[in-house]
Coordinates of C-alpha atoms in Angstrom, one line a residue:
M1 CA -68.1 -52.7 -17.0
E2 CA -65.8 -55.2 -15.7
T3 CA -67.0 -54.8 -11.7
Q4 CA -63.2 -55.5 -9.6
Y5 CA -61.8 -55.4 -6.2
V6 CA -58.4 -55.0 -4.5
Y7 CA -57.9 -56.3 -1.4
V8 CA -55.1 -54.4 0.1
K9 CA -52.9 -56.5 2.5
K10 CA -50.0 -55.3 4.5
R11 CA -46.2 -56.4 4.1
S12 CA -45.8 -58.1 8.3
Q13 CA -48.6 -59.6 7.5
F14 CA -47.5 -61.8 4.6
G15 CA -45.0 -64.2 7.5
K16 CA -41.9 -64.4 6.0
R17 CA -40.3 -64.0 3.0
C18 CA -38.8 -66.9 1.9
Y19 CA -34.9 -67.3 0.5
F20 CA -35.0 -70.3 -2.7
S21 CA -31.2 -72.1 -2.5
E22 CA -30.2 -76.1 -2.8
Q23 CA -28.5 -76.0 0.3
D24 CA -30.4 -78.5 3.1
K25 CA -31.6 -75.9 6.1
L26 CA -34.0 -77.0 8.0
E27 CA -35.2 -74.2 10.9
L28 CA -36.4 -74.5 14.0
D29 CA -38.3 -73.1 16.6
I30 CA -37.0 -73.1 20.2
K31 CA -39.7 -72.5 23.1
P32 CA -37.9 -71.0 26.2
D33 CA -38.2 -73.1 29.2
P34 CA -37.6 -72.2 33.1
A35 CA -36.4 -74.6 34.1
L36 CA -33.4 -74.9 32.2
A37 CA -32.3 -71.8 34.4
H38 CA -31.9 -74.0 37.6
N39 CA -28.4 -75.5 35.4
Y40 CA -26.7 -71.3 35.8
I41 CA -26.0 -69.2 38.2
R42 CA -26.8 -66.0 37.4
L43 CA -23.1 -63.2 38.0
D44 CA -25.0 -59.6 39.1
P45 CA -22.8 -57.3 37.9
V46 CA -21.7 -59.7 34.6
T47 CA -18.8 -56.6 34.0
R48 CA -15.7 -57.9 34.2
G49 CA -11.4 -56.3 34.3
T50 CA -9.3 -58.2 32.1
Q51 CA -5.6 -57.5 32.2
C52 CA -1.7 -57.4 29.8
H53 CA 0.0 -59.9 33.2
K54 CA -0.9 -61.6 35.2
V55 CA -2.8 -60.0 38.8
F56 CA -0.6 -60.5 41.9
A57 CA -3.0 -57.9 44.0
A58 CA -6.5 -56.5 43.9
H59 CA -7.2 -54.1 46.9
E60 CA -9.3 -51.3 47.8
V61 CA -8.0 -47.7 49.7
N62 CA -10.7 -45.1 50.0
T63 CA -9.7 -41.6 52.2
T64 CA -11.7 -40.4 55.5
T65 CA -14.0 -37.8 53.9
A66 CA -13.7 -34.0 54.6
T67 CA -16.2 -32.4 56.3
F68 CA -15.7 -27.8 55.7
K69 CA -17.6 -26.2 57.5
D70 CA -17.7 -22.2 56.6
S71 CA -18.6 -19.9 60.4
G72 CA -18.5 -16.6 61.0
M73 CA -20.2 -13.3 62.4
F74 CA -20.9 -10.2 60.8
H75 CA -20.0 -7.3 63.2
V76 CA -21.4 -3.2 61.8
E77 CA -20.4 -1.8 66.0
G78 CA -19.2 -4.8 68.1
G79 CA -20.6 -7.4 70.1
W80 CA -22.7 -5.6 72.4
P81 CA -24.8 -6.6 74.4
K82 CA -29.1 -7.1 74.2
D83 CA -29.4 -4.0 77.5
I84 CA -26.6 -1.8 75.8
N85 CA -27.9 0.1 72.8
K86 CA -25.4 1.0 70.2
D87 CA -27.1 3.8 69.1
D88 CA -26.2 5.7 72.7
Q89 CA -22.8 6.1 72.7
E90 CA -22.8 7.4 76.7
Q91 CA -23.8 3.9 77.5
T92 CA -21.2 2.3 74.7
V93 CA -18.7 4.1 75.8
R94 CA -19.6 3.4 80.3
Y95 CA -19.4 -0.9 78.6
R96 CA -16.1 0.2 77.0
R97 CA -15.1 1.8 80.4
K98 CA -16.1 -1.2 82.9
I99 CA -15.0 -4.4 80.1
E100 CA -11.2 -2.4 81.2
K101 CA -10.9 -2.6 84.2
D102 CA -11.7 -5.5 84.3
E103 CA -9.6 -8.3 85.8
L104 CA -9.4 -10.9 82.8
Y105 CA -9.5 -8.7 80.9
I106 CA -5.8 -8.6 79.3
H107 CA -6.0 -11.6 79.6
T108 CA -9.1 -12.3 77.4
L109 CA -7.3 -9.9 74.8
L110 CA -3.6 -12.0 75.3
Q111 CA -5.4 -15.7 73.8
L112 CA -8.1 -13.8 71.5
L113 CA -5.4 -12.4 69.3
P114 CA -3.9 -15.9 67.7
P115 CA -6.5 -16.5 66.6
M116 CA -8.0 -13.9 65.4
E117 CA -4.0 -12.5 63.2
H118 CA -4.5 -15.7 61.9
C119 CA -8.5 -15.2 60.0
I120 CA -6.9 -11.6 59.2
L121 CA -4.5 -12.7 57.8
Q122 CA -6.6 -16.2 55.5
N123 CA -9.0 -12.9 54.5
N124 CA -5.6 -10.6 53.0
A125 CA -5.1 -13.8 50.7
C126 CA -6.3 -12.9 47.7
N127 CA -6.6 -14.0 43.4
I128 CA -3.7 -12.5 42.0
Y129 CA -5.7 -13.4 38.0
E130 CA -9.2 -11.8 39.3
Q131 CA -10.4 -8.9 37.8
Y132 CA -11.4 -5.9 40.4
F133 CA -12.1 -3.5 38.4
H134 CA -15.1 -4.5 35.7
D135 CA -15.0 -1.3 34.0
T136 CA -11.9 -1.1 32.5
E137 CA -9.7 -3.5 29.9
P138 CA -6.6 -6.6 31.2
T139 CA -3.4 -5.5 29.7
Q140 CA -2.5 -8.5 27.4
L141 CA 0.3 -10.8 28.5
V142 CA 3.8 -9.8 27.0
Q143 CA 3.7 -11.4 23.9
R144 CA 6.3 -13.8 22.5
T145 CA 9.2 -11.8 20.5
F146 CA 9.6 -14.3 17.8
C147 CA 10.7 -14.5 13.4
R148 CA 9.9 -16.8 11.5
T149 CA 11.3 -17.6 7.7
V150 CA 8.8 -18.1 4.9
N151 CA 10.3 -18.2 1.1
V152 CA 13.9 -17.7 -0.3
Y153 CA 14.2 -16.8 -3.0
R154 CA 17.4 -18.0 -4.9
D155 CA 19.8 -16.5 -7.5
P156 CA 19.0 -19.2 -10.3
L157 CA 21.8 -18.3 -12.3
P158 CA 25.3 -20.7 -10.8
V159 CA 27.8 -17.7 -10.3
K160 CA 25.7 -16.3 -8.0
R161 CA 25.4 -12.6 -7.5
P162 CA 24.8 -9.4 -4.2
V163 CA 20.8 -8.1 -4.4
T164 CA 22.1 -5.1 -4.5
H165 CA 18.0 -3.3 -4.0
I166 CA 14.6 -4.8 -3.5
S167 CA 11.6 -3.2 -4.0
W168 CA 7.7 -4.7 -3.2
S169 CA 4.9 -3.7 -5.5
P170 CA 2.3 -1.3 -5.0
D171 CA -1.0 -4.1 -5.6
Q172 CA -0.8 -5.3 -1.7
G173 CA 2.5 -6.2 -2.4
S174 CA 2.0 -9.4 -3.9
R175 CA 6.2 -9.0 -6.1
I176 CA 8.9 -8.7 -5.2
A177 CA 11.5 -6.8 -8.1
V178 CA 15.3 -7.6 -6.8
S179 CA 18.6 -5.6 -8.2
H180 CA 21.3 -8.5 -8.8
C181 CA 24.9 -6.8 -9.7
S182 CA 28.6 -7.4 -7.7
T183 CA 29.7 -4.7 -5.9
D184 CA 33.9 -5.9 -7.8
F185 CA 32.9 -4.5 -10.8
K186 CA 37.0 -5.9 -12.5
K187 CA 34.7 -9.4 -13.0
L188 CA 32.2 -7.3 -13.9
A189 CA 32.4 -9.1 -17.7
N190 CA 31.9 -12.6 -16.1
Y191 CA 28.8 -11.6 -14.2
S192 CA 25.5 -12.1 -15.7
P193 CA 23.4 -8.9 -16.1
I194 CA 19.6 -9.8 -15.3
S195 CA 17.6 -9.2 -12.7
Y196 CA 14.0 -10.1 -11.6
I197 CA 10.9 -10.2 -10.5
W198 CA 9.0 -12.7 -8.2
D199 CA 6.0 -13.5 -7.3
V200 CA 5.7 -13.8 -3.4
E201 CA 3.8 -17.2 -3.5
N202 CA 6.4 -18.3 -5.5
P203 CA 9.6 -18.8 -5.3
N204 CA 10.1 -21.6 -7.7
K205 CA 10.1 -20.0 -11.0
P206 CA 11.0 -15.6 -11.8
F207 CA 8.2 -13.9 -13.0
V208 CA 9.6 -11.7 -15.0
K209 CA 13.3 -11.8 -15.9
L210 CA 14.8 -8.5 -16.7
K211 CA 17.2 -8.3 -19.7
P212 CA 19.3 -5.2 -19.7
F213 CA 22.1 -4.3 -21.4
C214 CA 24.6 -3.8 -18.1
P215 CA 23.9 -5.0 -14.0
L216 CA 21.2 -2.8 -11.8
L217 CA 21.5 -1.4 -9.1
A218 CA 19.0 0.5 -8.4
L219 CA 14.9 -1.3 -9.2
E220 CA 12.6 1.2 -7.7
Y221 CA 8.4 -0.2 -8.7
N222 CA 6.2 3.2 -9.7
P223 CA 4.6 3.5 -6.3
K224 CA 0.4 3.6 -8.4
D225 CA 1.7 0.8 -10.9
S226 CA 2.5 -2.3 -10.6
N227 CA 4.1 -2.6 -13.5
I228 CA 6.5 0.4 -14.0
L229 CA 10.1 0.4 -13.4
V230 CA 12.6 2.7 -13.0
S231 CA 16.2 1.8 -12.5
G232 CA 19.9 2.6 -12.2
L233 CA 22.8 0.9 -14.6
S234 CA 26.1 0.3 -13.2
T235 CA 27.1 2.2 -16.3
G236 CA 26.1 5.3 -14.6
Q237 CA 22.6 5.7 -17.3
V238 CA 18.5 4.9 -15.4
A239 CA 16.7 3.2 -17.3
F240 CA 12.8 2.8 -17.7
W241 CA 10.9 -0.7 -17.7
D242 CA 7.1 -1.9 -18.5
I243 CA 7.2 -5.0 -18.0
R244 CA 3.8 -4.7 -20.5
R245 CA 5.3 -4.7 -23.2
S246 CA 8.8 -6.4 -23.4
S247 CA 11.0 -7.3 -20.6
E248 CA 13.5 -5.8 -21.5
L249 CA 13.9 -1.4 -21.1
I250 CA 12.3 0.7 -22.7
D251 CA 14.2 4.0 -22.5
A252 CA 17.1 5.2 -20.7
S253 CA 19.4 8.3 -20.7
L254 CA 21.8 9.3 -22.6
M255 CA 25.4 9.1 -21.2
E256 CA 26.2 11.8 -21.3
H257 CA 23.6 13.7 -19.5
S258 CA 24.6 10.3 -16.3
H259 CA 26.3 10.4 -13.9
R260 CA 30.1 9.2 -14.1
D261 CA 29.9 6.7 -11.2
P262 CA 27.2 4.3 -11.4
C263 CA 23.6 5.2 -10.3
D264 CA 23.0 3.0 -7.3
R265 CA 20.3 4.7 -5.8
V266 CA 16.7 5.7 -7.7
L267 CA 13.3 6.9 -6.1
W268 CA 10.2 8.5 -7.3
I269 CA 8.9 12.1 -5.8
N270 CA 5.3 12.8 -5.9
S271 CA 4.3 14.0 -9.2
K272 CA 0.8 15.4 -11.1
T273 CA 1.9 13.1 -13.8
G274 CA 3.1 10.2 -11.6
T275 CA 5.8 10.3 -13.8
E276 CA 9.1 11.5 -12.2
F277 CA 11.3 10.6 -9.8
F278 CA 15.4 11.3 -9.2
S279 CA 18.6 10.1 -8.9
A280 CA 22.0 9.9 -6.7
A281 CA 25.5 7.5 -6.9
K282 CA 28.9 8.7 -5.9
D283 CA 29.4 11.2 -8.4
G284 CA 28.5 13.5 -6.4
Q285 CA 25.1 14.7 -7.9
I286 CA 21.2 14.7 -7.7
K287 CA 19.5 14.8 -10.5
W288 CA 15.2 14.8 -11.6
W289 CA 14.1 13.1 -14.4
D290 CA 10.7 12.4 -16.6
T291 CA 9.8 9.2 -17.7
R292 CA 8.9 10.4 -20.5
K293 CA 11.9 12.3 -21.8
L294 CA 14.6 10.2 -20.2
S295 CA 17.4 11.9 -22.8
A296 CA 17.8 15.1 -20.2
P297 CA 17.5 15.7 -16.9
L298 CA 14.6 18.2 -15.3
E299 CA 17.3 19.4 -12.7
T300 CA 21.2 17.9 -11.3
L301 CA 22.1 19.3 -8.5
V302 CA 26.2 18.8 -7.3
V303 CA 26.6 18.0 -3.4
D304 CA 29.3 20.5 -3.0
L305 CA 29.4 21.7 0.5
T306 CA 32.5 23.8 0.2
K307 CA 31.3 26.9 -2.5
P308 CA 28.2 25.5 -3.0
E309 CA 27.2 28.4 -5.5
E310 CA 29.6 27.2 -7.8
Q311 CA 28.3 23.3 -8.3
D312 CA 32.4 22.3 -9.2
L313 CA 31.6 18.7 -9.3
D314 CA 36.0 17.7 -8.4
R315 CA 34.6 19.6 -5.1
A316 CA 31.7 17.1 -4.7
I317 CA 31.1 14.9 -2.1
G318 CA 29.5 11.1 -3.3
V319 CA 25.3 10.9 -1.9
S320 CA 25.7 7.5 0.1
A321 CA 22.5 7.0 0.5
L322 CA 19.3 8.9 -0.7
Q323 CA 15.9 9.6 0.4
F324 CA 12.3 11.0 0.0
E325 CA 9.4 11.5 2.2
P326 CA 5.6 11.8 0.2
S327 CA 3.7 13.0 2.6
I328 CA 6.2 16.3 2.9
G329 CA 6.1 16.7 -1.4
T330 CA 9.6 18.6 -2.7
R331 CA 11.7 17.7 1.1
F332 CA 14.3 15.0 0.6
M333 CA 17.4 14.0 2.4
C334 CA 21.3 11.9 1.4
G335 CA 23.2 10.6 2.9
L336 CA 26.7 11.4 2.0
E337 CA 30.7 9.7 2.4
N338 CA 31.9 11.5 4.5
G339 CA 29.6 10.7 7.6
T340 CA 27.5 14.6 6.8
V341 CA 23.0 14.4 6.3
I342 CA 21.7 16.8 4.2
S343 CA 17.9 17.9 4.1
G344 CA 17.9 19.8 1.3
N345 CA 14.5 21.2 -0.2
R346 CA 14.7 20.6 -4.0
K347 CA 12.1 24.2 -4.5
G348 CA 15.2 26.5 -2.4
K349 CA 16.2 29.3 -5.0
T350 CA 20.1 28.7 -5.1
P351 CA 22.2 25.0 -4.6
A352 CA 23.4 26.6 -1.0
E353 CA 19.8 27.1 0.2
K354 CA 18.8 23.8 -1.2
L355 CA 21.5 22.2 0.5
A356 CA 21.3 24.6 4.2
V357 CA 20.9 22.0 6.4
R358 CA 23.3 19.6 8.0
F359 CA 24.0 17.1 9.9
K360 CA 27.6 15.5 11.3
A361 CA 25.0 12.1 11.0
Q362 CA 28.3 9.3 10.8
Y363 CA 31.9 8.7 11.5
G364 CA 32.0 7.1 7.8
P365 CA 29.9 6.6 5.1
V366 CA 26.4 7.0 5.7
I367 CA 24.3 3.8 4.2
S368 CA 20.7 4.4 5.1
V369 CA 19.6 7.5 6.3
E370 CA 15.3 7.4 6.3
R371 CA 12.2 8.9 8.2
N372 CA 10.1 8.2 10.5
P373 CA 7.0 8.0 8.4
T374 CA 5.2 8.8 11.4
F375 CA 7.0 11.1 13.4
V376 CA 8.5 12.5 10.1
K377 CA 10.5 15.3 11.8
N378 CA 12.5 12.7 13.7
F379 CA 14.8 10.3 10.6
L380 CA 17.5 7.2 11.3
S381 CA 20.8 7.5 9.6
V382 CA 23.1 4.1 9.8
G383 CA 26.4 4.1 9.2
D384 CA 30.0 3.1 10.4
W385 CA 29.4 0.8 13.6
T386 CA 25.8 2.5 14.5
A387 CA 22.8 3.5 14.6
R388 CA 21.2 6.9 15.6
I389 CA 18.1 9.4 15.8
W390 CA 18.2 12.6 14.7
S391 CA 15.3 15.6 15.0
E392 CA 15.5 17.9 12.6
D393 CA 15.3 20.4 16.1
C394 CA 18.7 19.8 17.4
R395 CA 21.2 19.4 14.1
E396 CA 24.8 19.3 16.4
S397 CA 24.0 15.6 17.5
C398 CA 22.0 13.5 18.1
I399 CA 18.7 12.0 20.6
M400 CA 19.4 8.8 20.8
W401 CA 22.0 5.8 19.2
T402 CA 22.7 2.0 19.7
P403 CA 25.9 0.9 21.7
G404 CA 28.3 -0.3 19.0
H405 CA 28.4 -3.5 16.6
G406 CA 31.3 -5.6 16.3
V407 CA 30.8 -5.7 12.8
L408 CA 29.6 -3.1 10.1
L409 CA 25.9 -2.1 9.8
T410 CA 24.9 -2.4 5.7
D411 CA 21.0 -0.9 5.8
G412 CA 18.5 -0.1 8.9
V413 CA 14.4 0.8 7.9
W414 CA 11.3 2.0 10.6
S415 CA 8.8 -0.5 10.5
P416 CA 6.4 1.0 8.6
T417 CA 3.0 -0.3 10.7
K418 CA 4.8 0.3 14.5
Y419 CA 5.8 3.9 15.6
S420 CA 8.9 2.5 17.6
V421 CA 10.3 -0.5 16.1
F422 CA 13.0 -0.5 13.4
F423 CA 15.6 -2.8 11.9
L424 CA 18.9 -3.0 10.8
A425 CA 20.9 -6.3 8.8
K426 CA 24.6 -6.9 9.3
N427 CA 27.7 -7.4 8.0
D428 CA 27.7 -11.0 9.0
G429 CA 24.5 -12.4 8.3
T430 CA 22.4 -11.2 11.8
L431 CA 18.9 -9.0 11.9
D432 CA 18.1 -6.9 14.6
A433 CA 14.6 -5.1 15.5
W434 CA 14.8 -2.4 18.3
D435 CA 12.5 -1.7 19.7
L436 CA 12.8 2.2 21.3
L437 CA 9.6 1.8 23.8
V438 CA 11.5 -1.7 25.0
Q439 CA 15.0 -1.5 26.0
Q440 CA 17.4 1.2 24.3
D441 CA 20.7 -0.5 25.2
N442 CA 20.2 -4.8 23.2
P443 CA 17.7 -5.1 19.7
V444 CA 14.4 -7.2 21.1
L445 CA 14.8 -9.8 18.8
S446 CA 18.4 -10.7 16.8
V447 CA 17.7 -13.3 14.3
K448 CA 20.5 -15.2 12.2
V449 CA 19.8 -14.4 8.7
C450 CA 22.4 -16.0 6.7
D451 CA 26.4 -16.9 6.6
D452 CA 26.6 -14.8 4.2
A453 CA 26.5 -11.2 4.1
L454 CA 22.9 -8.9 4.6
T455 CA 23.0 -6.1 2.0
C456 CA 19.7 -4.7 2.3
I457 CA 16.1 -4.5 4.5
R458 CA 12.7 -4.2 2.4
P459 CA 9.5 -4.8 5.5
H460 CA 5.6 -4.9 3.4
E461 CA 3.6 -2.3 4.0
Q462 CA 2.3 -4.4 6.6
G463 CA 4.5 -4.6 8.2
Q464 CA 5.1 -8.5 9.0
L465 CA 6.8 -9.3 6.1
V466 CA 10.5 -8.3 6.1
A467 CA 12.3 -9.1 2.4
V468 CA 16.2 -8.9 3.0
G469 CA 19.1 -9.1 -0.1
S470 CA 22.4 -11.2 0.7
K471 CA 25.7 -10.9 0.0
N472 CA 25.1 -14.9 -2.1
G473 CA 22.8 -13.6 -4.0
S474 CA 19.0 -14.9 -2.0
V475 CA 16.1 -13.0 -1.0
Y476 CA 15.5 -14.1 2.5
M477 CA 11.6 -13.7 3.5
L478 CA 10.8 -13.6 6.9
E479 CA 7.7 -12.8 9.6
F480 CA 8.0 -10.9 12.7
S481 CA 4.8 -12.1 15.3
E482 CA 2.7 -9.4 15.8
S483 CA 4.8 -7.0 19.1
L484 CA 7.0 -6.1 16.2
T485 CA 3.7 -5.6 13.9
V486 CA 1.4 -4.4 15.7
N487 CA 0.6 -1.4 18.2
Q488 CA -0.5 -1.2 21.6
K489 CA -3.3 1.2 22.8
N490 CA -0.5 4.2 24.3
D491 CA 2.6 3.1 21.5
K492 CA 2.0 7.1 20.4
L493 CA 1.8 9.0 23.3
L494 CA 4.8 7.5 25.1
L495 CA 7.4 7.7 21.9
T496 CA 6.5 11.2 21.7
A497 CA 6.8 11.7 25.4
L498 CA 10.0 9.7 25.0
L499 CA 11.3 11.7 21.6
D500 CA 10.6 15.1 23.5
R501 CA 12.4 13.8 25.9
E502 CA 15.2 13.1 24.7
T503 CA 15.1 15.9 22.1
R504 CA 15.2 18.8 24.8
R505 CA 18.3 16.3 26.9
E506 CA 20.2 17.4 23.4
K507 CA 19.3 20.7 23.2
V508 CA 20.8 21.7 26.8
I509 CA 23.2 19.8 26.4
E510 CA 24.2 21.9 23.0
A511 CA 23.1 25.5 25.2
K512 CA 26.5 23.8 27.9
N513 CA 28.4 23.2 24.7
R514 CA 27.9 26.3 23.3
E515 CA 28.8 28.7 26.6
L516 CA 31.3 26.4 27.0
R517 CA 33.7 26.9 23.8
L518 CA 32.7 30.6 24.0
K519 CA 33.7 31.3 26.9
M520 CA 37.3 29.3 25.6
K521 CA 37.6 30.9 23.1
T522 CA 37.0 34.3 25.0
V523 CA 39.9 33.2 27.4
R524 CA 41.8 32.4 24.1
Q525 CA 41.8 35.7 23.4
D526 CA 42.4 37.8 26.6
S527 CA 46.0 35.4 26.9
G528 CA 46.9 36.0 23.3
D529 CA 50.2 34.6 22.6
H530 CA 51.6 35.1 26.9
A531 CA 49.2 32.9 27.8
D532 CA 51.0 32.1 31.5
A533 CA 50.2 28.8 33.8
A534 CA 47.8 30.5 35.3
T535 CA 45.7 30.6 31.9
R536 CA 46.1 27.1 30.6
R537 CA 44.8 26.1 34.1
S538 CA 42.3 27.8 33.8
L539 CA 41.3 26.1 30.4
D540 CA 41.6 22.8 31.5
D541 CA 38.8 24.0 34.8
L542 CA 36.5 25.0 32.2
K543 CA 37.7 20.9 30.2
D544 CA 35.6 18.2 31.5
P545 CA 37.3 16.1 34.1
L546 CA 37.3 12.9 32.7
I547 CA 38.7 14.9 29.2
V548 CA 41.7 15.6 31.1
Q549 CA 42.0 12.7 33.4
C550 CA 41.9 10.7 29.5
E551 CA 44.5 13.3 29.3
Q552 CA 46.6 12.8 31.6
E553 CA 46.3 9.3 31.7
Y554 CA 48.0 9.4 27.8
Q555 CA 50.6 11.1 28.5
A556 CA 51.5 9.1 31.6
A557 CA 51.6 6.2 29.4
I558 CA 53.7 7.1 26.6
E559 CA 56.2 9.1 28.5
A560 CA 56.5 5.3 31.0
E561 CA 56.8 3.7 26.9
M562 CA 59.4 6.2 25.6
A563 CA 61.4 5.8 29.7
K564 CA 61.1 2.1 29.0
Q565 CA 62.8 2.2 25.5
A566 CA 65.5 4.3 26.7
T567 CA 65.9 1.9 29.4
M568 CA 66.7 -0.9 26.4
D569 CA 68.6 1.4 24.5
N570 CA 70.8 1.4 27.3
A571 CA 71.3 -1.5 28.6
E572 CA 72.3 -3.4 24.5
V573 CA 74.6 -0.6 23.6
N574 CA 76.7 -1.3 27.2
N575 CA 76.4 -4.4 26.0
N576 CA 77.9 -3.9 23.3
V577 CA 80.8 -1.8 24.8
Y578 CA 84.4 -3.8 23.6
T579 CA 87.2 -4.3 26.3
P580 CA 90.3 -4.9 25.3

């Protein structure tokens, strides 16, 4: 066996590594020479600043250091001499009397008061941002109210059609169904009947194109299934959709059992099967349907307010708004074209019982009616130029209302998350956000969404996003700040107190008005047909002084105008008199 031995040596002990090249290179090792250091001047420090321009002057300035000293004295029981026991009341009283009798006592106090007052005023200065109460939470600063446009979903067709209805899908609101239809039915033949379902994240291309045989006026998602929808058609029929099967409608109601006017209101209702909904139109009928059998309605209610039992369709008043609150079951609300809001009950035995509760809400057609999601006894009605808040406990008058707007209102909804906020759409393209806990005379935020009229509003279930439809066929997705979407700690209690207070106030006013009307009716009966001047004066006394003053001013203005007209006629006759 051959014996081997390996010598191990570190790389650092081999010396410098050789690099072979064809260049002539000479490496020298120059040792330091201390004698050469005398030829150089050492600079300390060696830091030098440079400027991009010429330096005209160099100087340094330093202020005198201010020295501060805090001194003070803490007196529990005044400054007493050493020979006086402060705990002995007799000694302290005797010493006070001695000092007060001194001749320099008053003079000394006058000298001590100004500096003492100065020190006291300094001690009274406090930090307004300091937190003194550590066991309570500090109040949050007032947040700025703002709104921004997130996306715009435009009608791809060249001929733009107004947006008539918007519905959010129940799967966290990832899609919106938008129906398009021209309200000018004379030109309806030139318009396409297509409506769209949009993905919220993709405003460039519709998710689904719905292709009915006539335009859609309403399109509503099933609250339990994001693939099923119902719609109201311009022919008065209702239709059923399932986007998993086809982009065309699955089934539609028969013409002879449908509405006589275009069906512009459809809403799903609570049912065990989840297939029932109801519809309304301007023909004055409310119909309940089941998607499993659309050939005929389950029930029909004619809104005949004169003689409800007869159900005469010729006397029916058109339904312009429809509302259903899932938490109340069989109760529903509808707004009519004559300004009346009806709170109905489907389980009523007769039509009169179903249309029992009535509110004279607006002067024109009721555009929108919606219950507050939290306070279901209170509802919002929108029509003509005002929005009003009502309580079911007060039927004669609303408890709160907005000032008259300069343009017509087109829609109104409550915020689904914040109790006191509601939104109003206007005919000039402006969206107003109202917060009852902040102010009741003006909106807290007014946004100019577009130059065209707004047609409908639908907020997302989380409250931060609001979809707004316009007359030019576009849907604008708006995002609101937290101040309009998140409730504060005491918002519910404050709004409860506000609504209760306003309800009690209206009840007192209603009672006074009923008493006044009863008095006037009694006086008229007592006076008979031969009421003298004293009786008329008593009737005037029962009137509101402001109404009496307005009547007098109106009568005076009429008499003045008649006198002016008579003077002008006499002057014209005198000018036309012929003198031979």
